[in-house]
mmCIF file of C-alpha atoms in Angstrom:
data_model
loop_
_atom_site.group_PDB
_atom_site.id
_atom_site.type_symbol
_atom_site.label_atom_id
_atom_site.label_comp_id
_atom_site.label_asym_id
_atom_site.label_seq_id
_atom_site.Cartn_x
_atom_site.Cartn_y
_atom_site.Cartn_z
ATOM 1 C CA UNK D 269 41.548 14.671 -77.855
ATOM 2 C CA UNK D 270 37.770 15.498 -77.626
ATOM 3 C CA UNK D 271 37.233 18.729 -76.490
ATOM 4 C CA UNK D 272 34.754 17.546 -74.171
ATOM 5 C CA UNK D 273 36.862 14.658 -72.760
ATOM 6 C CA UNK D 274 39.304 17.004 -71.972
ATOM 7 C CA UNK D 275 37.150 19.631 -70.502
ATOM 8 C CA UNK D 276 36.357 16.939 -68.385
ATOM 9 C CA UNK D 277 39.917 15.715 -67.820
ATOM 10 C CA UNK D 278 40.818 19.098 -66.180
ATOM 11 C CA UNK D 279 37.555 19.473 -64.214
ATOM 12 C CA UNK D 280 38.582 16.536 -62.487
ATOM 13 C CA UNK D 281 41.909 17.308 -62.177
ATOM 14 C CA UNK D 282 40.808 20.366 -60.606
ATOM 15 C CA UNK D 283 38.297 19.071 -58.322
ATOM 16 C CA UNK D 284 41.377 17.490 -56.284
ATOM 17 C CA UNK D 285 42.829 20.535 -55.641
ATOM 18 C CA UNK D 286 39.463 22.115 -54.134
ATOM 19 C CA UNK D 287 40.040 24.738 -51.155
ATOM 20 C CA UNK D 288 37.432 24.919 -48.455
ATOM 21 C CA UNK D 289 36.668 28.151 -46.624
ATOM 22 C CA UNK D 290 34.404 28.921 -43.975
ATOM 23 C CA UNK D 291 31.703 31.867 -43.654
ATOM 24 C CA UNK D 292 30.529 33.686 -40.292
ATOM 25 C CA UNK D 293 26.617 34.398 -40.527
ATOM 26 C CA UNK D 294 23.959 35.308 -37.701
ATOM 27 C CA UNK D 295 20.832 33.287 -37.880
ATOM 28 C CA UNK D 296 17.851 34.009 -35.448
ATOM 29 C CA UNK D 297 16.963 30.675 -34.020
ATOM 30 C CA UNK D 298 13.640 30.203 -31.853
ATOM 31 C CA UNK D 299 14.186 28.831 -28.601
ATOM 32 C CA UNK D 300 15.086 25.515 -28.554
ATOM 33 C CA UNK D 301 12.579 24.404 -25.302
ATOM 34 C CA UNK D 302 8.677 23.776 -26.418
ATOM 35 C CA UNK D 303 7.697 25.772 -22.981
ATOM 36 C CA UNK D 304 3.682 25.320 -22.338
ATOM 37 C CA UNK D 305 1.413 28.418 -22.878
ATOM 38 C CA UNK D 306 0.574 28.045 -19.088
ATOM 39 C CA UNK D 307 3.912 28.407 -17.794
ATOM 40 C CA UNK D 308 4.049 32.310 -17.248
ATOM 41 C CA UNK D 309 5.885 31.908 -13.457
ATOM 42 C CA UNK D 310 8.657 29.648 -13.108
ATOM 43 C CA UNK D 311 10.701 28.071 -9.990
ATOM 44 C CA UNK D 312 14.216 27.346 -10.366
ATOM 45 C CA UNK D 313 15.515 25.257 -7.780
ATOM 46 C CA UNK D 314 19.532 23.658 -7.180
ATOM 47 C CA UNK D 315 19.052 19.658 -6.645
ATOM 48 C CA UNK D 316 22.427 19.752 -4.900
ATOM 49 C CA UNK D 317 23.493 16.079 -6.245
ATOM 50 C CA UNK D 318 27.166 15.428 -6.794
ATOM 51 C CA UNK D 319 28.519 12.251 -8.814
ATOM 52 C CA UNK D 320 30.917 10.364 -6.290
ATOM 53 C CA UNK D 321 34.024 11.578 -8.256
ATOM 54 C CA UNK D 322 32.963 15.165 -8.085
ATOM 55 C CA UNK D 323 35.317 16.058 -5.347
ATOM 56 C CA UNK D 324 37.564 18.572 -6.584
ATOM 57 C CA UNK D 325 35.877 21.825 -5.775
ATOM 58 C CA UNK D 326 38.574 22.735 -3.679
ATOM 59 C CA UNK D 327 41.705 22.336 -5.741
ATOM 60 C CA UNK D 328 42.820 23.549 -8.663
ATOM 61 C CA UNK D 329 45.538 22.825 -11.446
ATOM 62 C CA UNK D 330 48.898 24.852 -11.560
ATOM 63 C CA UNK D 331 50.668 23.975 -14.980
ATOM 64 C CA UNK D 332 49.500 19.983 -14.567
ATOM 65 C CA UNK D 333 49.951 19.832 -10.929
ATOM 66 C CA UNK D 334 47.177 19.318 -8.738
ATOM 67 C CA UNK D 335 46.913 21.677 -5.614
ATOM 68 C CA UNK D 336 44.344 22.252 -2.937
ATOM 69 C CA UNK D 337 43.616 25.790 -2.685
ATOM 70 C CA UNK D 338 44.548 27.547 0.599
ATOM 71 C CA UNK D 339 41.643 29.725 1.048
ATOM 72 C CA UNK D 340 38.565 28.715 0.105
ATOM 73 C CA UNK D 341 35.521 29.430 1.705
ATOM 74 C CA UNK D 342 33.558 26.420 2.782
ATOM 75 C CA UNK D 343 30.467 27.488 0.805
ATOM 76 C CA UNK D 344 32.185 28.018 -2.227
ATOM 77 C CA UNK D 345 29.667 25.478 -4.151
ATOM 78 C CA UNK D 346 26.775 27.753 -2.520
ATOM 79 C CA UNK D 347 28.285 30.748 -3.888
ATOM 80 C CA UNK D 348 28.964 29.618 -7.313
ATOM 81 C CA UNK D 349 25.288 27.994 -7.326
ATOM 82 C CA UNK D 350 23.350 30.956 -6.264
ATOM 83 C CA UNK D 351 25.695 33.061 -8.930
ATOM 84 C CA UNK D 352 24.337 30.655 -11.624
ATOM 85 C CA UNK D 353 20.975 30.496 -10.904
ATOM 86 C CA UNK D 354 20.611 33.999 -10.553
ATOM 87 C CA UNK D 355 22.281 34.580 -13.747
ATOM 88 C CA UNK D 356 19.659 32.318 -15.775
ATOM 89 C CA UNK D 357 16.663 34.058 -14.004
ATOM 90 C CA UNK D 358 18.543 37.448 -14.814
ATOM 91 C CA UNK D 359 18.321 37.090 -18.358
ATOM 92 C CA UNK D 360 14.577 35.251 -18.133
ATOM 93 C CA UNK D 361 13.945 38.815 -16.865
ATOM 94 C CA UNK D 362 15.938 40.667 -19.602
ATOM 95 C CA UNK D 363 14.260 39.114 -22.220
ATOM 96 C CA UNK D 364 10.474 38.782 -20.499
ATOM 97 C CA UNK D 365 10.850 34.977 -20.693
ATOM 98 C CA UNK D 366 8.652 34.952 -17.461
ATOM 99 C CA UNK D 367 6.231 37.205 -15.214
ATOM 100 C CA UNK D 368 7.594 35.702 -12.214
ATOM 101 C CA UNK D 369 10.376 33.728 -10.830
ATOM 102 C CA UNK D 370 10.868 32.102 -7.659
ATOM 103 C CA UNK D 371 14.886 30.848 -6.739
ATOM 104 C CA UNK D 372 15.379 28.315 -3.955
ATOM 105 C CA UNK D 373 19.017 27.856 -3.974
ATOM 106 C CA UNK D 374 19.411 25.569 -0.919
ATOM 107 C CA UNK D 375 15.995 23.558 -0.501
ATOM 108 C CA UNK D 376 17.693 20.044 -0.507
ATOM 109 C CA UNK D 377 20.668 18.471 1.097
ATOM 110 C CA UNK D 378 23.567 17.304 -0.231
ATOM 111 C CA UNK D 379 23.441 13.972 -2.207
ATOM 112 C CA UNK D 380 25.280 12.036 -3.719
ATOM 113 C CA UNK D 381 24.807 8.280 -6.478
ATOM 114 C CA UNK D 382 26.262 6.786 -9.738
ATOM 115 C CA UNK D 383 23.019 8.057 -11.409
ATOM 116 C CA UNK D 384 20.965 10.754 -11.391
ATOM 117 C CA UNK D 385 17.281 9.702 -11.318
ATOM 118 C CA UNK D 386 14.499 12.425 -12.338
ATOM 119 C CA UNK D 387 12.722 14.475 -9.443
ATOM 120 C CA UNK D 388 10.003 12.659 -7.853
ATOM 121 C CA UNK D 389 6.962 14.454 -9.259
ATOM 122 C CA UNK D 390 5.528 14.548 -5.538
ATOM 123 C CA UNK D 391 8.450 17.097 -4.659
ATOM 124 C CA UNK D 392 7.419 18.795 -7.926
ATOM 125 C CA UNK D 393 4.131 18.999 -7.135
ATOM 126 C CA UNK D 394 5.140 20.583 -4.200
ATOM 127 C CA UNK D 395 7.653 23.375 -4.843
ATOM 128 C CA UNK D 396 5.142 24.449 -7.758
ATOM 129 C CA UNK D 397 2.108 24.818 -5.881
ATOM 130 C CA UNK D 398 3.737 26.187 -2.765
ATOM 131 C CA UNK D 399 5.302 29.004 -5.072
ATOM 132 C CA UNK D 400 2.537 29.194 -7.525
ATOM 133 C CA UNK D 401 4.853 28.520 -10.349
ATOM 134 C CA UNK D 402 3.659 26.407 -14.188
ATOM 135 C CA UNK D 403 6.863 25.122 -14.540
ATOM 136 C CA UNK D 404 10.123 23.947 -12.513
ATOM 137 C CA UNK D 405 13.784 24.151 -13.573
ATOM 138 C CA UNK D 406 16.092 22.239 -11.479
ATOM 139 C CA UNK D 407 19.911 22.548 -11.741
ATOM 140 C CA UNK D 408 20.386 19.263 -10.958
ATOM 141 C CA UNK D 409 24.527 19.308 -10.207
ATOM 142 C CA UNK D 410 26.963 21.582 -10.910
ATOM 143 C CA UNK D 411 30.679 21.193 -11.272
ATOM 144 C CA UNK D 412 33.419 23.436 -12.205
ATOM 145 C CA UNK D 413 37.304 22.997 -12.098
ATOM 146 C CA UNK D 414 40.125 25.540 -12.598
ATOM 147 C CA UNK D 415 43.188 25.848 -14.062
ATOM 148 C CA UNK D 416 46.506 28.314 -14.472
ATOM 149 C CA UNK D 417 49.484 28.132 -17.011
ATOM 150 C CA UNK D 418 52.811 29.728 -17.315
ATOM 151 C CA UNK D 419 54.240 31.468 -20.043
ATOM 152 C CA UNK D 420 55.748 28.880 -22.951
ATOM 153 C CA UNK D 421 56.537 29.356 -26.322
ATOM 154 C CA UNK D 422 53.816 28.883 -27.949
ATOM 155 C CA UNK D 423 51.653 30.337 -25.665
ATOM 156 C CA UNK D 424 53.995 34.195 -24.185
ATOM 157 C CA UNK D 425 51.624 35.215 -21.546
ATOM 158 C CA UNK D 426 49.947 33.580 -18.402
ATOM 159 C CA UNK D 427 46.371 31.997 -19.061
ATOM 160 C CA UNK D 428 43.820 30.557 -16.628
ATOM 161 C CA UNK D 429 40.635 28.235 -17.515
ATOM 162 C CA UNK D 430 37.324 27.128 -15.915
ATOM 163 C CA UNK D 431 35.580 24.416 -17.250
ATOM 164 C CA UNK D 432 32.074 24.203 -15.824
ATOM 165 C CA UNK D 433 29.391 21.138 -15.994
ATOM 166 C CA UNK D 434 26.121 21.315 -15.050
ATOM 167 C CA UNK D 435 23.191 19.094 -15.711
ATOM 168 C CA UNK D 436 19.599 21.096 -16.202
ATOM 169 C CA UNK D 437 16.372 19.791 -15.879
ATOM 170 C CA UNK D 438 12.806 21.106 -16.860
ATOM 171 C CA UNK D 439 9.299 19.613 -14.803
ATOM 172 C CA UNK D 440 6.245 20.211 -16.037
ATOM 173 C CA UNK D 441 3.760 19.285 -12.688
ATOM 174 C CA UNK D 442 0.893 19.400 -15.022
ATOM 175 C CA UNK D 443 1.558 16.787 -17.674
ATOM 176 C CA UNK D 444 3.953 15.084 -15.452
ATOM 177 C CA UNK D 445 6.225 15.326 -18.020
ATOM 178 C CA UNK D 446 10.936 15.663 -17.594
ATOM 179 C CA UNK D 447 10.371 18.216 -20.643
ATOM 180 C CA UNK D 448 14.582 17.762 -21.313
ATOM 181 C CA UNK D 449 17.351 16.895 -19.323
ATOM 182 C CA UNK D 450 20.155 18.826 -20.901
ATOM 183 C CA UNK D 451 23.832 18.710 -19.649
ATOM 184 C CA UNK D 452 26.265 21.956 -20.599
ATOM 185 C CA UNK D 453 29.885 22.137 -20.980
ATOM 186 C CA UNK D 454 31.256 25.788 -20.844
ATOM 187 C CA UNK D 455 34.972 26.439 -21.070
ATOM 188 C CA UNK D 456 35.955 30.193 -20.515
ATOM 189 C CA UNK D 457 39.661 31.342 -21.174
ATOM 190 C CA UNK D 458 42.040 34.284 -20.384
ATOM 191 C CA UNK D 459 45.150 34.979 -21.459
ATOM 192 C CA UNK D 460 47.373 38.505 -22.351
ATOM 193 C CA UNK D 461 45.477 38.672 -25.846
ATOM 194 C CA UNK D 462 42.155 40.197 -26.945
ATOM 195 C CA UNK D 463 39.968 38.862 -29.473
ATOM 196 C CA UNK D 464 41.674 39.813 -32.456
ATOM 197 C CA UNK D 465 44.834 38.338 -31.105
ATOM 198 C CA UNK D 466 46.625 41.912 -30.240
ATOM 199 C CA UNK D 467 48.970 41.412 -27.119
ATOM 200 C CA UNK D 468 47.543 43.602 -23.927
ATOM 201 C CA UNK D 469 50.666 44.386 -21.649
ATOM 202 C CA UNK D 470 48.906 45.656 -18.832
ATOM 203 C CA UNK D 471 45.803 43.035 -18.731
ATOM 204 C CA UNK D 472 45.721 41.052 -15.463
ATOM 205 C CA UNK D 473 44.147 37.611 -15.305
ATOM 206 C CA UNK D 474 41.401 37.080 -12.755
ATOM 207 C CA UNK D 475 42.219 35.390 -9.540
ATOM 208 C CA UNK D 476 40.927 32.247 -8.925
ATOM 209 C CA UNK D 477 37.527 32.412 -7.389
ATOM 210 C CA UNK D 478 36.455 35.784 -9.333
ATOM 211 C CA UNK D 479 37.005 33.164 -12.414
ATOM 212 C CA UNK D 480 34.278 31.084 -11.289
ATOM 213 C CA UNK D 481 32.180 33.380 -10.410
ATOM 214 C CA UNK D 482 32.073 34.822 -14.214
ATOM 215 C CA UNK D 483 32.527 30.901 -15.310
ATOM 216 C CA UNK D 484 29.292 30.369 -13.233
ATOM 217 C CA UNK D 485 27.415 33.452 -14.726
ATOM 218 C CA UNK D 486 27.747 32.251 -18.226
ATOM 219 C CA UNK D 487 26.962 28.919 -17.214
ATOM 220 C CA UNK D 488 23.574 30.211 -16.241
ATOM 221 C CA UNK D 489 23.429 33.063 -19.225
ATOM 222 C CA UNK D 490 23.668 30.358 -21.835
ATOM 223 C CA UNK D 491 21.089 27.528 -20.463
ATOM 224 C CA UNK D 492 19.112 30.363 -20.421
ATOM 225 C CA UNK D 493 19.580 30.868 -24.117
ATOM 226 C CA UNK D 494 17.588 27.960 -24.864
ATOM 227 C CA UNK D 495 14.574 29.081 -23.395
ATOM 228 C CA UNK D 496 14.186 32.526 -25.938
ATOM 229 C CA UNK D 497 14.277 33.274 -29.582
ATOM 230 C CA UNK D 498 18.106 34.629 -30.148
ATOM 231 C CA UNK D 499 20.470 35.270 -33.032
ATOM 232 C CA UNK D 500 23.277 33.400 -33.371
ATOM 233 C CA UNK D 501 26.781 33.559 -34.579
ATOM 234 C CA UNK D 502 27.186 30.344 -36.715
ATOM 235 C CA UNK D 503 29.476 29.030 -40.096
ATOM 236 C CA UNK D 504 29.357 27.934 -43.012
ATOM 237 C CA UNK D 505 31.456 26.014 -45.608
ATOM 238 C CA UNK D 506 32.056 26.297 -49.660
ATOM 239 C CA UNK D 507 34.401 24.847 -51.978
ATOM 240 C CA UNK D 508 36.631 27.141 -53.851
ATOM 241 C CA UNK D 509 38.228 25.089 -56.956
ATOM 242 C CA UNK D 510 41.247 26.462 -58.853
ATOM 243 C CA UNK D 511 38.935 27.875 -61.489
ATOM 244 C CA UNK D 512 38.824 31.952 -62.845
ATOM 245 C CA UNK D 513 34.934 31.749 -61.986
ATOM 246 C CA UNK D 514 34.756 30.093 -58.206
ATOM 247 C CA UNK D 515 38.220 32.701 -57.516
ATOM 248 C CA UNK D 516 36.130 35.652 -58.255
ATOM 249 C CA UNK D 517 32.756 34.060 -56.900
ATOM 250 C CA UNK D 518 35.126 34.044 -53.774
ATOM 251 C CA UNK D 519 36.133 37.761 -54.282
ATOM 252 C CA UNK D 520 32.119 38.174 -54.401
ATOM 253 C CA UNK D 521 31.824 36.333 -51.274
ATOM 254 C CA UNK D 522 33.880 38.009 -49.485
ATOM 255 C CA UNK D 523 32.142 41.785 -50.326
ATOM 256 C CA UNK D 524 28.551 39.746 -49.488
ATOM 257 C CA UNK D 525 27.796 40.610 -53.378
ATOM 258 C CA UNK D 526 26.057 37.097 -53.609
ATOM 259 C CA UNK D 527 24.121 37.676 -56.456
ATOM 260 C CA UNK D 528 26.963 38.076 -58.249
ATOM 261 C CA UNK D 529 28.436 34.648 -56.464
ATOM 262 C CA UNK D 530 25.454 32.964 -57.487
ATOM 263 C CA UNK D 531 25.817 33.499 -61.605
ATOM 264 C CA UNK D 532 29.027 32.350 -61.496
ATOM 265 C CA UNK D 533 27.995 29.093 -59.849
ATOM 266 C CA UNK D 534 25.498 28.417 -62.014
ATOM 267 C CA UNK D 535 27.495 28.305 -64.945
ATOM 268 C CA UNK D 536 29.159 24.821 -63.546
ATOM 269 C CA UNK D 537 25.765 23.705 -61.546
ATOM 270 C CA UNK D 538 24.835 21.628 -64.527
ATOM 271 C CA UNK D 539 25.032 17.255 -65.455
ATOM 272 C CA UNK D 540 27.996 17.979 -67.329
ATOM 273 C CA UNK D 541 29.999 19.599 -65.435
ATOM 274 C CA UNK D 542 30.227 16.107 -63.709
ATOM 275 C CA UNK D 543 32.244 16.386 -60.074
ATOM 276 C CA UNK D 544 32.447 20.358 -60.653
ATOM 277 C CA UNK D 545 28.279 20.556 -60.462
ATOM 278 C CA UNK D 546 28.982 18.996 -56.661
ATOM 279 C CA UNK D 547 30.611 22.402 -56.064
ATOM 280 C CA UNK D 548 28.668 24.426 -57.577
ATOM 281 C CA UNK D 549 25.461 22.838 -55.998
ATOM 282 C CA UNK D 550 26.627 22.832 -52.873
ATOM 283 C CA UNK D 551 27.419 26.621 -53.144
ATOM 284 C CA UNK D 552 24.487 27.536 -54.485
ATOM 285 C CA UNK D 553 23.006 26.077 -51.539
ATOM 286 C CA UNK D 554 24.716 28.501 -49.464
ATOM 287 C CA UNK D 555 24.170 31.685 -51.336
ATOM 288 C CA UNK D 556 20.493 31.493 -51.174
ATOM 289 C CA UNK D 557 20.211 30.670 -47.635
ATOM 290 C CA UNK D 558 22.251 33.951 -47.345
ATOM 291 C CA UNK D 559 19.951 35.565 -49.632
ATOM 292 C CA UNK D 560 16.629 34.063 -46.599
ATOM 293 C CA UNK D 561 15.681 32.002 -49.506
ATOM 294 C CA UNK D 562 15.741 28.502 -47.589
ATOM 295 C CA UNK D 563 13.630 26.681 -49.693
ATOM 296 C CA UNK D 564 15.642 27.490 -53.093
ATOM 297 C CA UNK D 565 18.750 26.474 -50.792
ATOM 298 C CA UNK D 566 17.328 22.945 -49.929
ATOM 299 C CA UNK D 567 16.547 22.600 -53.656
ATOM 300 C CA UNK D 568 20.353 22.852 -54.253
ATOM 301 C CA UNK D 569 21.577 20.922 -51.390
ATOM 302 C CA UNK D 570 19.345 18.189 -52.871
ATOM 303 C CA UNK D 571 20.314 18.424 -56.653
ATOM 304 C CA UNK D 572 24.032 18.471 -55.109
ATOM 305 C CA UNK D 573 23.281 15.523 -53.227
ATOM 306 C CA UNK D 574 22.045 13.592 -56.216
ATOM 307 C CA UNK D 575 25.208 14.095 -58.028
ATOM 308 C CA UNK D 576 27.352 13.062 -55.489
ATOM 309 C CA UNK D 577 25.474 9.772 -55.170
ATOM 310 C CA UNK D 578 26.158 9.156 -58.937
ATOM 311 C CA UNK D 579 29.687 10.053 -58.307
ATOM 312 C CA UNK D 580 29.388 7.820 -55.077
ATOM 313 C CA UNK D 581 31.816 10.488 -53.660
ATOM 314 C CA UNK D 582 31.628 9.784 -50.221
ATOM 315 C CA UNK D 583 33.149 12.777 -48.676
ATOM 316 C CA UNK D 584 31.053 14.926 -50.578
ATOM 317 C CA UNK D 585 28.163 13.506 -49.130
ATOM 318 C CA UNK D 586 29.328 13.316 -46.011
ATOM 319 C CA UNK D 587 29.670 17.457 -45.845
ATOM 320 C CA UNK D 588 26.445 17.912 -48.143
ATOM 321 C CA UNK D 589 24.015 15.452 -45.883
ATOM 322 C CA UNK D 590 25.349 17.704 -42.881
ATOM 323 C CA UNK D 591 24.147 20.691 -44.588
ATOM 324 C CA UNK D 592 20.957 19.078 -46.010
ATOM 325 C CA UNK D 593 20.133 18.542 -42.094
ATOM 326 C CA UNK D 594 21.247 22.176 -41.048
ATOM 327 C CA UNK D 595 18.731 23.295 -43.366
ATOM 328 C CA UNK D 596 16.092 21.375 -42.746
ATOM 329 C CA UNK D 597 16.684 22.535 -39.002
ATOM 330 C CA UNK D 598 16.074 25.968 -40.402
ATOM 331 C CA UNK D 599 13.259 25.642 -42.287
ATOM 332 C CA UNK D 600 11.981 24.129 -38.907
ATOM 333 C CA UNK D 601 12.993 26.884 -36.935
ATOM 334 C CA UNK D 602 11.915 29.518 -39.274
ATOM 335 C CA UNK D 603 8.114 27.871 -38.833
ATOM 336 C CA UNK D 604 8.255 27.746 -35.241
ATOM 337 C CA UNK D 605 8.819 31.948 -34.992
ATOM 338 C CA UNK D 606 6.524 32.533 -37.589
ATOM 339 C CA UNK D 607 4.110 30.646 -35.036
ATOM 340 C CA UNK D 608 5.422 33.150 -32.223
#
């Protein structure tokens, strides 16, 4: 057989048996709201509107059973509300997001509809010139929803969940302008383990209403994360064929050596290395976006791109294109600090 048939023969045979890992880096991302120079005070406001099957704040779930909780305090929603909001205008502090911030908790009434229109900009107008404020957030509804487990066998300890919804909205009174209407889904969970999975026999779960009370404080800590430059814990994929070269390229990987990673992957990044080049393209993608080398990366996620099309491998492309478009949000981002 020709040497280079079967070269090719085992590359392929090989490619089928590909292992995909993932890899944990921190990226600083800019924040993702375009706020207006002008807006240097802010006023946050709670629109108090509730969706007409939002009407569990007082019950809870007790292993799949639905129960109404015995002692709640009427202004729970208040509570949790005011714990939010001051949360988000905490952290505008913390990272000098604003000079000054104004929080009217309880300005409207209850209200309820099957849709939730945007503020009129008259009541805008008003709450920002009244407070002397460039900008308005409104936390336009809030929901939130808890839940306990027994002990099972998969699962040895007691656990309890919140689950928290809430629907944000930024005015600008100046241009007139609903500058996003974002809705965020929290989940926060407890159980006897801590984050490396090591059982704590003396932890104690919190009770009910001191879980939303931290449930509501991150659901205002992480809105708030889209208003500042941050970093961010995020992964990443890359292929790991049964070849001597991408095992130790792994090895490499896994000491952050990814120089090293890199000159193994090039060795297979080329035409004929057919289906293999997909691999090593794509990887070579990765290691110089570790290396802060993003255009270099988006030169590989194309080349690995191209292949893929000649290949017409469709999965490949599938992974690659979502790459291609992380990127490309990161060479975005990386312009908009350098602009800070």
């Amino acid at each position: 057989m020709n040497r280079l048939i079967f070269l090719g023969f085992i590359l392929l045979l090989f490619s089928s048996c590909t292992v995909y890992k993932e890899y944990s880096i921190d990226i600083y991302k800019p924040g993702e709201i375009a706020i207006p120079p002008e807006a240097q005070n802010i006023a946050i406001v709670y629109r108090n509107f509730k969706y007409p099957g939002d009407t569990l704040q007082h019950y809870y779930k007790d292993d799949h059973r639905l129960r109404k909780a015995p002692k709640d305090p009427q202004n729970l929603d208040s509570i949790l509300v005011s714990t939010c909001m001051k949360e988000l205008a905490k952290n505008f502090k913390t990272q000098n997001t604003f000079n000054n911030i104004h929080i009217f908790p309880q300005l409207f009434e209850p209200h309820s509809a099957k849709k939730l229109p945007a503020l009129n900009y008259d009541v805008v107008n008003t709450l920002t010139t009244s407070s002397q404020t460039d900008l308005l957030i409104s936390l336009e509804t809030f929901s939130y929803f808890y839940s306990e487990y027994s002990s099972t066998e998969e699962m040895p300890t007691k656990s309890n969940e919140v689950i928290t919804a809430a629907v944000w909205g930024v005015y600008n009174p100046y241009s007139q302008k609903l500058l996003e209407r974002k809705t965020m889904i929290d989940t926060i969970f407890w159980n006897g383990y801590d984050n490396q999975g090591n059982y704590r026999r003396n932890s104690k779960l919190p009770p009910r209403i001191t879980a939303l009370k931290i449930a509501s404080q991150m659901a205002g800590e992480n809105y708030s994360k889209r208003f500042f430059a941050s970093w961010q814990t995020v992964n990443r994929s890359y292929s790991v064929p049964p070849l001597p070269d991408f095992s130790a390229a792994d090895e490499y990987v896994q000491k952050g050596e990814w120089d090293n990673a890199i000159l193994l992957w090039k060795r297979y990044a080329a035409d004929d290395n057919g289906r293999m080049a997909i691999n090593a393209r794509y990887n070579l993608a990765l290691g110089y976006e570790m290396k802060d080398d993003i255009d270099t990366a988006f030169k590989w996620i194309v080349a690995a791109q191209q292949i893929a099309t000649d290949y017409r491998s469709k999965e490949d492309l599938k992974m690659i294109l979502q790459y291609r478009n992380i990127l490309t949000k990161r060479q975005t981002d990386i312009a908009r600090l350098k602009q800070l």
